Tab-separated table of C-alpha atoms in Angstrom:
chain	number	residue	atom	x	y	z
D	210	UNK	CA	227.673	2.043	216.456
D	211	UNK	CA	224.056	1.419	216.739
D	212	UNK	CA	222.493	-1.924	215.974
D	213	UNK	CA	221.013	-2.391	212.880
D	214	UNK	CA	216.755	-2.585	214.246
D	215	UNK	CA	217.999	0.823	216.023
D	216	UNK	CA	219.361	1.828	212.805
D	217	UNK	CA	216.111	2.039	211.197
D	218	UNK	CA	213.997	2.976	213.846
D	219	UNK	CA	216.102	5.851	213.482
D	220	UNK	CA	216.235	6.620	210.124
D	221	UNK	CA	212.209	6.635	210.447
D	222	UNK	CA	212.298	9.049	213.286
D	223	UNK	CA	214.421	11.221	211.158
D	224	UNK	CA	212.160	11.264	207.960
D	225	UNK	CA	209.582	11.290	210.372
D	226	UNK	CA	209.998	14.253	211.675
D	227	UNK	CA	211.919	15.614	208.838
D	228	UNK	CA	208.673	15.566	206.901
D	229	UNK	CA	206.533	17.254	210.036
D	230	UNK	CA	208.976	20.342	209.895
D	231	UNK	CA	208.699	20.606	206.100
D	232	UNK	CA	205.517	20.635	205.525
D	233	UNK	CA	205.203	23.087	209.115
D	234	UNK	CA	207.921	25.347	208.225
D	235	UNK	CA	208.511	25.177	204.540
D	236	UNK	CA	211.859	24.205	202.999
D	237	UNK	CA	214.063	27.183	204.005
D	238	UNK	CA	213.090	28.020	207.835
D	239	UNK	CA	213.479	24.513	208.689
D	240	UNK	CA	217.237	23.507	210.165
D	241	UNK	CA	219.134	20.219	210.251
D	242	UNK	CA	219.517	20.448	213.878
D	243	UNK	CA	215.259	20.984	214.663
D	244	UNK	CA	214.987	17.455	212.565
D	245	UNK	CA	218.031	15.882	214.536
D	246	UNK	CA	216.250	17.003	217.897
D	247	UNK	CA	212.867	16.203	217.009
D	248	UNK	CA	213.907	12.954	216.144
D	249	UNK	CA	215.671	12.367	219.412
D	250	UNK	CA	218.445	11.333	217.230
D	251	UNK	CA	221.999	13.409	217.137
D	252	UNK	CA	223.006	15.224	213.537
D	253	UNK	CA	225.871	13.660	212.885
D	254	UNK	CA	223.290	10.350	212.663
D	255	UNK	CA	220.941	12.528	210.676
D	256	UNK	CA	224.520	13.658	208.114
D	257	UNK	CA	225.384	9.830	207.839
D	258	UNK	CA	222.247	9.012	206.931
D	259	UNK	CA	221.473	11.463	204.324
D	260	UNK	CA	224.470	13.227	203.414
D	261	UNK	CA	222.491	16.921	203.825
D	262	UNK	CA	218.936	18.941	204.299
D	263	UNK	CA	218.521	18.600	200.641
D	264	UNK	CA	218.871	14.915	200.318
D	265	UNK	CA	217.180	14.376	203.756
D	266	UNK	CA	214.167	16.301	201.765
D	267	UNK	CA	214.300	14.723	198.553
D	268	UNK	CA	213.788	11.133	200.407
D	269	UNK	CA	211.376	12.398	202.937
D	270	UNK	CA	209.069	13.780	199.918
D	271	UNK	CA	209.617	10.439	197.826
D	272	UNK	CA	208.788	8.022	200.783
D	273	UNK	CA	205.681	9.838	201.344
D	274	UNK	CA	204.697	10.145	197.466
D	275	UNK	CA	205.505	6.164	197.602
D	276	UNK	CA	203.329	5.176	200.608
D	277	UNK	CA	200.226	5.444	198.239
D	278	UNK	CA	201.643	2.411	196.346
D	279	UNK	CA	201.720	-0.093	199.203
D	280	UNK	CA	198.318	0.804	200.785
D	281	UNK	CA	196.043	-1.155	199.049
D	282	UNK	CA	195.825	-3.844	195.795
D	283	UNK	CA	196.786	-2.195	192.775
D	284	UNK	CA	193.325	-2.142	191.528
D	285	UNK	CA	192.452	0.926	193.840
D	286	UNK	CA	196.124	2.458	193.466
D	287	UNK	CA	194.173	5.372	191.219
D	288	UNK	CA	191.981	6.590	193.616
D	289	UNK	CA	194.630	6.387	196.573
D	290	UNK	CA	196.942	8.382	194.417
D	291	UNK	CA	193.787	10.768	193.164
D	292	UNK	CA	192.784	11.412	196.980
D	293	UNK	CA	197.151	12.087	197.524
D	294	UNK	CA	196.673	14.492	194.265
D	295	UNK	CA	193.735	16.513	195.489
D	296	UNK	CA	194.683	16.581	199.002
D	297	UNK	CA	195.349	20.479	199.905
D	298	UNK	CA	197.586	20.231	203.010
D	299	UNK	CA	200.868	22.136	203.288
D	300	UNK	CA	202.637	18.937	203.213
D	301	UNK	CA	201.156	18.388	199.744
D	302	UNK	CA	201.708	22.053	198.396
D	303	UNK	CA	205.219	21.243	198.962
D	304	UNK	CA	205.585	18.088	197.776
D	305	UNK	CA	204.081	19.467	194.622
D	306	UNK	CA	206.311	22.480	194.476
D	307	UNK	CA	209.047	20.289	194.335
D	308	UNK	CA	207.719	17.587	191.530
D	309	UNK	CA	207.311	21.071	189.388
D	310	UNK	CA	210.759	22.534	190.821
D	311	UNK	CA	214.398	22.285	188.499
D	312	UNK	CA	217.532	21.216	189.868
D	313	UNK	CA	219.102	17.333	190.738
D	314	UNK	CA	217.468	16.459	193.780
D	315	UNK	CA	214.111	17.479	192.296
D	316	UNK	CA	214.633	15.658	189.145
D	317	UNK	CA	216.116	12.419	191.376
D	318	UNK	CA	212.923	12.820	193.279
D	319	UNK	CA	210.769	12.469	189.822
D	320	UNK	CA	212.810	9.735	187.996
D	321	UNK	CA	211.991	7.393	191.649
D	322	UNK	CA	208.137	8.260	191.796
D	323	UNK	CA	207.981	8.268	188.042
D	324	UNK	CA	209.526	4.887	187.493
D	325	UNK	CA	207.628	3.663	190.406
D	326	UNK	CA	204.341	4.622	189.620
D	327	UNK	CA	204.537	3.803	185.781
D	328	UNK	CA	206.017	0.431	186.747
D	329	UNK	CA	202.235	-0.287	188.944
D	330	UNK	CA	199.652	1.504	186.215
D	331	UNK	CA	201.349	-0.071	183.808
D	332	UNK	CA	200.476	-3.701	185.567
D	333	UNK	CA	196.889	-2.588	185.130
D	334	UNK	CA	196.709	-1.543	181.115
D	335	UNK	CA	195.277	-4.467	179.039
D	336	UNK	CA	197.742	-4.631	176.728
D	337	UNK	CA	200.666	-7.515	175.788
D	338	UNK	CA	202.375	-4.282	174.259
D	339	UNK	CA	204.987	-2.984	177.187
D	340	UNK	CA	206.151	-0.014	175.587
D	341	UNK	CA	202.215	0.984	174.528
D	342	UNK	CA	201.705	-0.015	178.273
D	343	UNK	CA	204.415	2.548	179.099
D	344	UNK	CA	203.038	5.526	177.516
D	345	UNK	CA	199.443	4.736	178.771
D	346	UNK	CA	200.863	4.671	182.553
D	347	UNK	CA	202.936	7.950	181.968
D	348	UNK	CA	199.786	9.767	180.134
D	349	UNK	CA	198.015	9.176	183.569
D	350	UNK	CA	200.703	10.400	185.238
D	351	UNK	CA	201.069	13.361	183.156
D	352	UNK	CA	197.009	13.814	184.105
D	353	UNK	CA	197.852	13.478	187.929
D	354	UNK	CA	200.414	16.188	187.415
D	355	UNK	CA	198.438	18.669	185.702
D	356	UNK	CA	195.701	18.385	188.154
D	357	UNK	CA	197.878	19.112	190.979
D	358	UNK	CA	199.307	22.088	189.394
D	359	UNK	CA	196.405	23.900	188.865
D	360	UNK	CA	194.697	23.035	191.625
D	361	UNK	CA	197.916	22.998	194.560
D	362	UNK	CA	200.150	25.469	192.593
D	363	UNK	CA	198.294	27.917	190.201
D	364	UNK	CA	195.010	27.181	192.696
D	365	UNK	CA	192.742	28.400	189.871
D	366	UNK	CA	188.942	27.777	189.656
D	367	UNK	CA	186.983	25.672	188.479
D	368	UNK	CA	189.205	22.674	189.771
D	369	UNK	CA	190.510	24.301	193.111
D	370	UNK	CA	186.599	24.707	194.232
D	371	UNK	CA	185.725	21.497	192.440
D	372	UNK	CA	184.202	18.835	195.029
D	373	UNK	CA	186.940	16.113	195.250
D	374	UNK	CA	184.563	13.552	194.741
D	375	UNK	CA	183.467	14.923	191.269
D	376	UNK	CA	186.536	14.910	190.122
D	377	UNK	CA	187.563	11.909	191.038
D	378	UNK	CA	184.725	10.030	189.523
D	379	UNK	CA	185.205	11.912	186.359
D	380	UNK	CA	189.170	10.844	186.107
D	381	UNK	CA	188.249	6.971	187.207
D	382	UNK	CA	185.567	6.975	184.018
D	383	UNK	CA	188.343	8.016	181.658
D	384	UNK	CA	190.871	6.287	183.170
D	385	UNK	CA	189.636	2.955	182.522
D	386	UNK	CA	189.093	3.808	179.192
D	387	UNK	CA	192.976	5.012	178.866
D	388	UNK	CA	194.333	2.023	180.774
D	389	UNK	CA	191.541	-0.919	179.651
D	390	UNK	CA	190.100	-0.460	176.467
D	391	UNK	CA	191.617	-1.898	173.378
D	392	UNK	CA	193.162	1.163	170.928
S	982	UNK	CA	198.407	59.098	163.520
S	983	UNK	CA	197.852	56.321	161.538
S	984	UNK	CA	194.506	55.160	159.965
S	985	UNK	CA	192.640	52.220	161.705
S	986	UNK	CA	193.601	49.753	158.981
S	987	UNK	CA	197.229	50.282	159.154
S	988	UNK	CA	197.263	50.676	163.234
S	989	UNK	CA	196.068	47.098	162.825
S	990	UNK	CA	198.575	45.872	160.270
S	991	UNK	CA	200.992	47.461	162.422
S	992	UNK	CA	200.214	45.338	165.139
S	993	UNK	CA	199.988	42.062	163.735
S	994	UNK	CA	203.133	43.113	161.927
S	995	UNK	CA	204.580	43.829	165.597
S	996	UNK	CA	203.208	40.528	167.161
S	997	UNK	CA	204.597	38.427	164.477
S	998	UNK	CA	208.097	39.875	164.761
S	999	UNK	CA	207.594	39.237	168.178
S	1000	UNK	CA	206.739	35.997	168.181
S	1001	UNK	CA	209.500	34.699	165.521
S	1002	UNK	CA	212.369	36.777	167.371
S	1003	UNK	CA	211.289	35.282	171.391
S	1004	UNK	CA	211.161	31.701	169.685
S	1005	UNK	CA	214.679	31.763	168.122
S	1006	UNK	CA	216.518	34.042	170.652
S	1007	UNK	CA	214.575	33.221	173.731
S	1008	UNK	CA	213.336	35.864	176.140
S	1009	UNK	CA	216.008	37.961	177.559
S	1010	UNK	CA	218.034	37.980	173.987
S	1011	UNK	CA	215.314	39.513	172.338
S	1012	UNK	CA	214.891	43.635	172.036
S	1013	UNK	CA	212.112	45.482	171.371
S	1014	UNK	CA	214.121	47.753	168.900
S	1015	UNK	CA	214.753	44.416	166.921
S	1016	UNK	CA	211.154	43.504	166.727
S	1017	UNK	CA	210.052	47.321	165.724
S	1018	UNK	CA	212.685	47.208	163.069
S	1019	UNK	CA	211.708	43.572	162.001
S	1020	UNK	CA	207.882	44.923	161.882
S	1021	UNK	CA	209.497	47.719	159.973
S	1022	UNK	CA	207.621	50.028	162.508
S	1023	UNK	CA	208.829	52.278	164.822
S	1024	UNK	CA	209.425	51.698	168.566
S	1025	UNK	CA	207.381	54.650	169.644
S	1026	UNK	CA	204.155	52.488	167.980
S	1027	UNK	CA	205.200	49.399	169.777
S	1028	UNK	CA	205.398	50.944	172.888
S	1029	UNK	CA	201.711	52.666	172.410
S	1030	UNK	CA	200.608	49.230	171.474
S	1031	UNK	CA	201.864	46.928	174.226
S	1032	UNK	CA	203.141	49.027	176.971
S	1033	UNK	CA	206.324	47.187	177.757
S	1034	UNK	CA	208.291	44.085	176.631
S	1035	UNK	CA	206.628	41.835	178.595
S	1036	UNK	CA	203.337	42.681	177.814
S	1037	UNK	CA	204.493	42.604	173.812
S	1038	UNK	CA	205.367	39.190	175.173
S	1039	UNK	CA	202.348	37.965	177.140
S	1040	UNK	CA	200.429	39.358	174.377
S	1041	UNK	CA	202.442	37.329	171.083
S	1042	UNK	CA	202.107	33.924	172.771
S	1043	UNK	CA	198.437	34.300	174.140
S	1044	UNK	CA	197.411	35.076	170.105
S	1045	UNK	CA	199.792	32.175	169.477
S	1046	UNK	CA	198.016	29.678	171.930
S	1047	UNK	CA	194.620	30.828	170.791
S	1048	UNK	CA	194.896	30.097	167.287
S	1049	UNK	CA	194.119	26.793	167.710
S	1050	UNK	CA	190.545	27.767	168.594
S	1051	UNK	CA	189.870	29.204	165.242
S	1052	UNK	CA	191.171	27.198	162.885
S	1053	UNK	CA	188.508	24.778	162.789
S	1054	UNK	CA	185.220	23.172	163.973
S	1055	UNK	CA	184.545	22.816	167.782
S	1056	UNK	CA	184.751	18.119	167.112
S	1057	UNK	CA	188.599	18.936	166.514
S	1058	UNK	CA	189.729	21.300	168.674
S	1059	UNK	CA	190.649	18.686	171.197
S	1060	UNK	CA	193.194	16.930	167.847
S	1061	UNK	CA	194.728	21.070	167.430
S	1062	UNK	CA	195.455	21.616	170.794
S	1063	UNK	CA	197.118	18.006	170.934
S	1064	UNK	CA	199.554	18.300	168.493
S	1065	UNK	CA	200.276	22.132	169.792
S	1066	UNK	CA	201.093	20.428	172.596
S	1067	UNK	CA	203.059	18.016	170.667
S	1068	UNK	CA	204.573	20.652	169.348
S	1069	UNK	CA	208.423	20.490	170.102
S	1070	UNK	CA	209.275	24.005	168.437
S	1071	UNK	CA	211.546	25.848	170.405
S	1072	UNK	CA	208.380	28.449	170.290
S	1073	UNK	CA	206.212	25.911	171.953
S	1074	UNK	CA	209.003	25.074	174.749
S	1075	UNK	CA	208.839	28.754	175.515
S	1076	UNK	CA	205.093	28.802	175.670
S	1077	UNK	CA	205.069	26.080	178.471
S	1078	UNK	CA	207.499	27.899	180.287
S	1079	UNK	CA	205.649	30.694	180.634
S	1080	UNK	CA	202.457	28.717	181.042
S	1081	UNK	CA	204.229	27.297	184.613
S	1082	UNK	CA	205.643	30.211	185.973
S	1083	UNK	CA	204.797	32.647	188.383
S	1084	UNK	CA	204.482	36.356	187.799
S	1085	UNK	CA	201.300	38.766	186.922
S	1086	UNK	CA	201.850	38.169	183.424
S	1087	UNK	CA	201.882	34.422	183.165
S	1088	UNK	CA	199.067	34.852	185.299
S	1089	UNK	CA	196.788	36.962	183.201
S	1090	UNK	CA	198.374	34.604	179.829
S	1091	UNK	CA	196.868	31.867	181.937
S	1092	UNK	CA	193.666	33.208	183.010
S	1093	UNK	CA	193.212	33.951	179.413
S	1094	UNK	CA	193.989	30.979	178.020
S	1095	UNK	CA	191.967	28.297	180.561
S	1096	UNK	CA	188.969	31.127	179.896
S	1097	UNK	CA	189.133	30.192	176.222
S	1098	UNK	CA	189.741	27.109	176.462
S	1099	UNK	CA	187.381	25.881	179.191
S	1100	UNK	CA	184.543	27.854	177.457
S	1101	UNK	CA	185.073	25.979	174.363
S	1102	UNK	CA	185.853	22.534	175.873
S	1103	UNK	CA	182.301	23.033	178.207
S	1104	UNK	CA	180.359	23.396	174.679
S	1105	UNK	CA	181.337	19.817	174.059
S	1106	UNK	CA	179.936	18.298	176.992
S	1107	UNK	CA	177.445	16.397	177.166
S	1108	UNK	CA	175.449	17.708	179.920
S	1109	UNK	CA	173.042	20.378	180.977
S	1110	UNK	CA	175.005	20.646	184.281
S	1111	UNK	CA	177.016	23.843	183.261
S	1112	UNK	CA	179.512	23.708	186.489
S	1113	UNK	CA	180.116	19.711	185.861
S	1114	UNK	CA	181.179	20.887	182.107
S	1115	UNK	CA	183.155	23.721	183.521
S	1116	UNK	CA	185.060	20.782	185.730
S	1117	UNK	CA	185.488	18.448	182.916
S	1118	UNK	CA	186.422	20.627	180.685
S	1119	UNK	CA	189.307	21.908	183.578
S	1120	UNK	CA	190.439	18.235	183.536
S	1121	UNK	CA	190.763	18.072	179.967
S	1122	UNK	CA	193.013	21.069	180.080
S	1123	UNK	CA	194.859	19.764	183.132
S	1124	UNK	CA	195.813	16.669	181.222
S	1125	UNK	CA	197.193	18.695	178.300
S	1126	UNK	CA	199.275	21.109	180.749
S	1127	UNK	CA	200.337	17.721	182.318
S	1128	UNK	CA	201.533	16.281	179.113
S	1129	UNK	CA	203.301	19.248	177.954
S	1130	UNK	CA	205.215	19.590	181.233
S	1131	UNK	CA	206.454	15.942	180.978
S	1132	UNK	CA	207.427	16.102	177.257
S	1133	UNK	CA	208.458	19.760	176.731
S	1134	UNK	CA	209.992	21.279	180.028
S	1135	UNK	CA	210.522	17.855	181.981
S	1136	UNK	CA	211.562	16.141	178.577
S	1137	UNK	CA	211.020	12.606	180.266
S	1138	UNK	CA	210.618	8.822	178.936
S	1139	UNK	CA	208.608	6.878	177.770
S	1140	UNK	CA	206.117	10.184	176.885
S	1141	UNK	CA	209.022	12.250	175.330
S	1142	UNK	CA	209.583	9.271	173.140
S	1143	UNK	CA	206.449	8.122	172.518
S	1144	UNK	CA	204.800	8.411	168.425
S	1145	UNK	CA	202.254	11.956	168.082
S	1146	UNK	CA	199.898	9.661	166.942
S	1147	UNK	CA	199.989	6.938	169.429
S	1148	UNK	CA	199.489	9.741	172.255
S	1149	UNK	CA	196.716	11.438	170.484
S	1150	UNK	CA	194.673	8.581	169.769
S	1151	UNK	CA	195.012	7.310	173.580
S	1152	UNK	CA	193.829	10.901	174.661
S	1153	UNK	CA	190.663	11.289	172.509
S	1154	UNK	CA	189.720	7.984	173.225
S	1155	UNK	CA	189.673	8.903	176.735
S	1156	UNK	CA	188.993	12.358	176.428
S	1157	UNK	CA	185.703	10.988	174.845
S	1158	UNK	CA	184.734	9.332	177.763
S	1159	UNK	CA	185.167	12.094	180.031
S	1160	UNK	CA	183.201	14.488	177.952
S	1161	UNK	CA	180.349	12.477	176.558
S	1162	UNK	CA	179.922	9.841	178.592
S	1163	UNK	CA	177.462	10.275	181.045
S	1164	UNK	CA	178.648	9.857	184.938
């Protein structure tokens, strides 16, 4: 058995180079085995772990859509999560593919980075009312979401050639508005 | 051959059939003989009409999503296409699907729509900068798509829950900023 500090070292090696393969390879050409070795790690570490490729996906794609959340006070957590949204690198294509994807391990991935994120925006709405707090948090969400989509998935103009800048000044303006301003 | 007026009767006869028989029966249950005999027209007309099924298709819910647009002054369009995106019709639900999937048709619905759309949004803002209205008004629509995904084909808390009018008010107030409000 390993020790428990080699444990996780591990486990971050894995997701580690779980997520380089992904977002190299795409979903389907990438094996178990490539991940294991990459890793320096054997598979049947990589199986206890996380069970299989899919699960071993679904967390590598969450703990990246999560690291926006601990990089900086929550009062910038919009524009970390804006420059995450409008960033166009494979990695991010597929993360998006699967937020917009059916199936359990897509909608497990959702319910973590929906209840996560919610949880912080809704810290920064100026409200006493939790459940109006809620809906604020998800409606920006729901904004994020739609941005991505047509600008990572349906990569339609005017958004995809939109300077990221722009747009991000445009969403922090109405933003505050959503999360600040009294109804 | 029939006269002008009743090739045009015809068709709205056909797209309405169309449109009640995909929202009830879905898709794939629905048969081009039933909506020619529900038109009370003949399949031969249908066919000179709209080429195939999924064209009849593409065709019923782009008039469907662009009614909004005419039904009343350019200040409220932003309040229609709100609660058609509030909408939780099983005609609506079957809109959004199409609206997110992939395919030349949903495509050209798409390219359609955002055209329409964006035009009409740009008109609103406050700027002479016609590319920075063409962006905002993008973001407007991205928020809508986003909102519709989460409520009608995610079907997610707190937003699936969450009062028509408590949304709507949140998303003009906001939506004000980003289109009047200068940057």
């Amino acid at each position: 058995m390993p020790r428990p500090r080699d444990s996780a070292a591990t486990r971050r090696a894995l997701l580690g180079a779980a997520r380089e393969l992904f977002a190299a390879q795409g979903y389907e050409r990438t094996t178990v085995r490539a991940v294991a070795e990459r890793a320096g790690a054997n598979q049947a570490l990589l199986y206890r772990y996380f069970g299989n490729k899919e699960t071993l996906f679904a967390e590598a794609v969450t703990e990246q859509a999560l690291a926006p959340l601990a990089e900086g006070p929550p009062e910038t957590l919009l524009e970390r999560l804006l420059a995450a949204t409008l960033d166009d690198s494979p990695g991010a294509a597929m993360f998006f593919s699967v937020l917009r994807s059916s199936g359990r391990s897509a909608d497990a991935v959702r319910t973590r980075l929906g209840t996560a994120y919610s949880a912080a925006f809704a810290e920064l709405v100026d409200t006493d009312d939790t459940a109006d707090a809620a809906v604020r948090a998800d409606l920006l969400l729901a904004w994020l979401l739609g941005i991505a989509q047509l600008r990572s998935v349906l990569r339609t103009a005017p958004l995809l050639d939109a300077d990221d800048d722009v747009i991000t000044a445009h969403v922090l303006r109405a933003a505050r508005t959503l999360l600040r301003d009294a109804p």
